[in-house]
Amino acid sequence: MEDKGSSASFCIKSKNILIMGGTRFIGVFLSRLLVKEGHQVTLFTRGKAPISQQLPGESDQDYAEFSSKILHLKGDRKDSEFVKTSLAAKGFDVVYDKWPRGS
């Protein structure tokens, strides 16, 4: 009997993902990874930093593709009514909170 090996094929459904923060540190890489995997990614930020910057070693084409697909929602997370109404309406499947607590 011939062993043909095992090959698994995974079909990941595209998710609508919110990243709270996401313009620095882990969020920069997380957002790129998620976009590359085909997910719709929205960054919720205060708007104090650009939502996308070209990374060292990142090709112009990769950066252009990423920045054309990322969405931005600007607001203050401390405004609970704004957060509640604006985020609830979007129907996010997944939320990552990358906000550094002390800033």
PDB file of C-alpha atoms in Angstrom:
ATOM      1  CA  MET A   1       0.000   0.000   0.000  1.00  0.00           C
ATOM      2  CA  GLU A   2       1.422   3.333  -1.046  1.00  0.00           C
ATOM      3  CA  ASP A   3       1.574   6.093   1.564  1.00  0.00           C
ATOM      4  CA  LYS A   4       0.533   9.272  -0.193  1.00  0.00           C
ATOM      5  CA  GLY A   5       1.039  11.353   2.897  1.00  0.00           C
ATOM      6  CA  SER A   6      -1.463  13.530   4.563  1.00  0.00           C
ATOM      7  CA  SER A   7      -2.362  16.903   3.227  1.00  0.00           C
ATOM      8  CA  ALA A   8      -4.771  19.142   5.033  1.00  0.00           C
ATOM      9  CA  SER A   9      -6.492  21.977   3.296  1.00  0.00           C
ATOM     10  CA  PHE A  10      -7.798  24.744   5.488  1.00  0.00           C
ATOM     11  CA  CYS A  11     -10.302  27.325   4.377  1.00  0.00           C
ATOM     12  CA  ILE A  12     -10.287  30.288   6.712  1.00  0.00           C
ATOM     13  CA  LYS A  13     -13.304  32.529   6.450  1.00  0.00           C
ATOM     14  CA  SER A  14     -12.410  36.183   6.143  1.00  0.00           C
ATOM     15  CA  LYS A  15     -13.126  38.038   9.383  1.00  0.00           C
ATOM     16  CA  ASN A  16     -13.997  41.645  10.113  1.00  0.00           C
ATOM     17  CA  ILE A  17     -11.303  42.530  12.660  1.00  0.00           C
ATOM     18  CA  LEU A  18     -10.844  45.561  14.885  1.00  0.00           C
ATOM     19  CA  ILE A  19      -7.486  46.464  16.396  1.00  0.00           C
ATOM     20  CA  MET A  20      -7.688  48.976  19.235  1.00  0.00           C
ATOM     21  CA  GLY A  21      -4.458  50.893  18.742  1.00  0.00           C
ATOM     22  CA  GLY A  22      -2.290  49.031  16.289  1.00  0.00           C
ATOM     23  CA  THR A  23       0.010  51.791  15.035  1.00  0.00           C
ATOM     24  CA  ARG A  24       3.085  50.725  17.022  1.00  0.00           C
ATOM     25  CA  PHE A  25       4.894  47.666  18.329  1.00  0.00           C
ATOM     26  CA  ILE A  26       2.971  44.416  17.850  1.00  0.00           C
ATOM     27  CA  GLY A  27      -0.016  46.069  16.174  1.00  0.00           C
ATOM     28  CA  VAL A  28       2.037  47.157  13.162  1.00  0.00           C
ATOM     29  CA  PHE A  29       2.934  43.555  12.376  1.00  0.00           C
ATOM     30  CA  LEU A  30      -0.385  42.063  13.465  1.00  0.00           C
ATOM     31  CA  SER A  31      -2.355  44.317  11.118  1.00  0.00           C
ATOM     32  CA  ARG A  32      -0.133  43.398   8.166  1.00  0.00           C
ATOM     33  CA  LEU A  33      -0.406  39.698   8.884  1.00  0.00           C
ATOM     34  CA  LEU A  34      -4.190  39.844   9.145  1.00  0.00           C
ATOM     35  CA  VAL A  35      -4.566  41.866   5.925  1.00  0.00           C
ATOM     36  CA  LYS A  36      -2.231  39.456   4.134  1.00  0.00           C
ATOM     37  CA  GLU A  37      -4.423  36.562   5.301  1.00  0.00           C
ATOM     38  CA  GLY A  38      -7.412  38.229   3.639  1.00  0.00           C
ATOM     39  CA  HIS A  39      -9.174  39.753   6.633  1.00  0.00           C
ATOM     40  CA  GLN A  40     -10.807  43.190   6.707  1.00  0.00           C
ATOM     41  CA  VAL A  41      -8.859  45.145   9.343  1.00  0.00           C
ATOM     42  CA  THR A  42      -9.901  48.398  11.009  1.00  0.00           C
ATOM     43  CA  LEU A  43      -7.633  50.319  13.370  1.00  0.00           C
ATOM     44  CA  PHE A  44      -9.329  52.336  16.108  1.00  0.00           C
ATOM     45  CA  THR A  45      -6.898  55.074  17.153  1.00  0.00           C
ATOM     46  CA  ARG A  46      -6.745  58.537  18.616  1.00  0.00           C
ATOM     47  CA  GLY A  47      -5.330  59.740  15.312  1.00  0.00           C
ATOM     48  CA  LYS A  48      -2.076  60.970  16.821  1.00  0.00           C
ATOM     49  CA  ALA A  49       0.118  58.680  14.695  1.00  0.00           C
ATOM     50  CA  PRO A  50      -0.155  57.715  11.045  1.00  0.00           C
ATOM     51  CA  ILE A  51      -2.137  54.507  10.674  1.00  0.00           C
ATOM     52  CA  SER A  52       0.400  53.067   8.284  1.00  0.00           C
ATOM     53  CA  GLN A  53       4.087  53.541   7.729  1.00  0.00           C
ATOM     54  CA  GLN A  54       6.333  51.634   5.400  1.00  0.00           C
ATOM     55  CA  LEU A  55       8.467  49.217   7.381  1.00  0.00           C
ATOM     56  CA  PRO A  56      12.200  48.768   6.776  1.00  0.00           C
ATOM     57  CA  GLY A  57      12.624  46.098   4.122  1.00  0.00           C
ATOM     58  CA  GLU A  58       8.978  46.257   3.030  1.00  0.00           C
ATOM     59  CA  SER A  59       8.579  46.646  -0.721  1.00  0.00           C
ATOM     60  CA  ASP A  60       6.718  49.646  -2.124  1.00  0.00           C
ATOM     61  CA  GLN A  61       4.178  47.255  -3.641  1.00  0.00           C
ATOM     62  CA  ASP A  62       3.528  45.433  -0.337  1.00  0.00           C
ATOM     63  CA  TYR A  63       3.164  48.733   1.496  1.00  0.00           C
ATOM     64  CA  ALA A  64       0.791  50.159  -1.124  1.00  0.00           C
ATOM     65  CA  GLU A  65      -1.340  47.018  -1.001  1.00  0.00           C
ATOM     66  CA  PHE A  66      -1.499  47.067   2.807  1.00  0.00           C
ATOM     67  CA  SER A  67      -2.283  50.768   3.105  1.00  0.00           C
ATOM     68  CA  SER A  68      -5.057  50.520   0.502  1.00  0.00           C
ATOM     69  CA  LYS A  69      -6.816  47.780   2.478  1.00  0.00           C
ATOM     70  CA  ILE A  70      -6.545  49.011   6.074  1.00  0.00           C
ATOM     71  CA  LEU A  71      -9.460  51.023   7.470  1.00  0.00           C
ATOM     72  CA  HIS A  72      -9.314  53.658  10.191  1.00  0.00           C
ATOM     73  CA  LEU A  73     -11.779  54.716  12.829  1.00  0.00           C
ATOM     74  CA  LYS A  74     -10.657  57.731  14.854  1.00  0.00           C
ATOM     75  CA  GLY A  75     -11.946  58.307  18.345  1.00  0.00           C
ATOM     76  CA  ASP A  76     -11.313  58.415  22.049  1.00  0.00           C
ATOM     77  CA  ARG A  77     -11.677  55.058  23.769  1.00  0.00           C
ATOM     78  CA  LYS A  78     -12.539  56.912  26.983  1.00  0.00           C
ATOM     79  CA  ASP A  79     -15.743  58.167  25.337  1.00  0.00           C
ATOM     80  CA  SER A  80     -17.721  55.040  26.117  1.00  0.00           C
ATOM     81  CA  GLU A  81     -20.875  56.167  24.285  1.00  0.00           C
ATOM     82  CA  PHE A  82     -18.936  56.805  21.064  1.00  0.00           C
ATOM     83  CA  VAL A  83     -17.125  53.487  21.351  1.00  0.00           C
ATOM     84  CA  LYS A  84     -20.345  51.617  22.065  1.00  0.00           C
ATOM     85  CA  THR A  85     -22.353  53.110  19.201  1.00  0.00           C
ATOM     86  CA  SER A  86     -19.669  53.289  16.526  1.00  0.00           C
ATOM     87  CA  LEU A  87     -18.119  49.881  17.136  1.00  0.00           C
ATOM     88  CA  ALA A  88     -21.334  47.933  17.732  1.00  0.00           C
ATOM     89  CA  ALA A  89     -22.663  48.962  14.327  1.00  0.00           C
ATOM     90  CA  LYS A  90     -19.607  47.562  12.528  1.00  0.00           C
ATOM     91  CA  GLY A  91     -20.181  43.926  13.510  1.00  0.00           C
ATOM     92  CA  PHE A  92     -16.583  42.960  14.267  1.00  0.00           C
ATOM     93  CA  ASP A  93     -15.858  39.243  14.514  1.00  0.00           C
ATOM     94  CA  VAL A  94     -12.607  39.714  16.437  1.00  0.00           C
ATOM     95  CA  VAL A  95     -11.175  42.549  18.532  1.00  0.00           C
ATOM     96  CA  TYR A  96      -7.523  42.929  19.502  1.00  0.00           C
ATOM     97  CA  ASP A  97      -6.729  45.550  22.135  1.00  0.00           C
ATOM     98  CA  LYS A  98      -3.149  46.785  21.644  1.00  0.00           C
ATOM     99  CA  TRP A  99      -3.469  49.989  23.675  1.00  0.00           C
ATOM    100  CA  PRO A 100      -0.559  50.629  26.057  1.00  0.00           C
ATOM    101  CA  ARG A 101      -2.246  51.475  29.337  1.00  0.00           C
ATOM    102  CA  GLY A 102       0.091  54.258  30.439  1.00  0.00           C
ATOM    103  CA  SER A 103      -0.019  56.494  27.383  1.00  0.00           C
TER     104      SER A 103
END
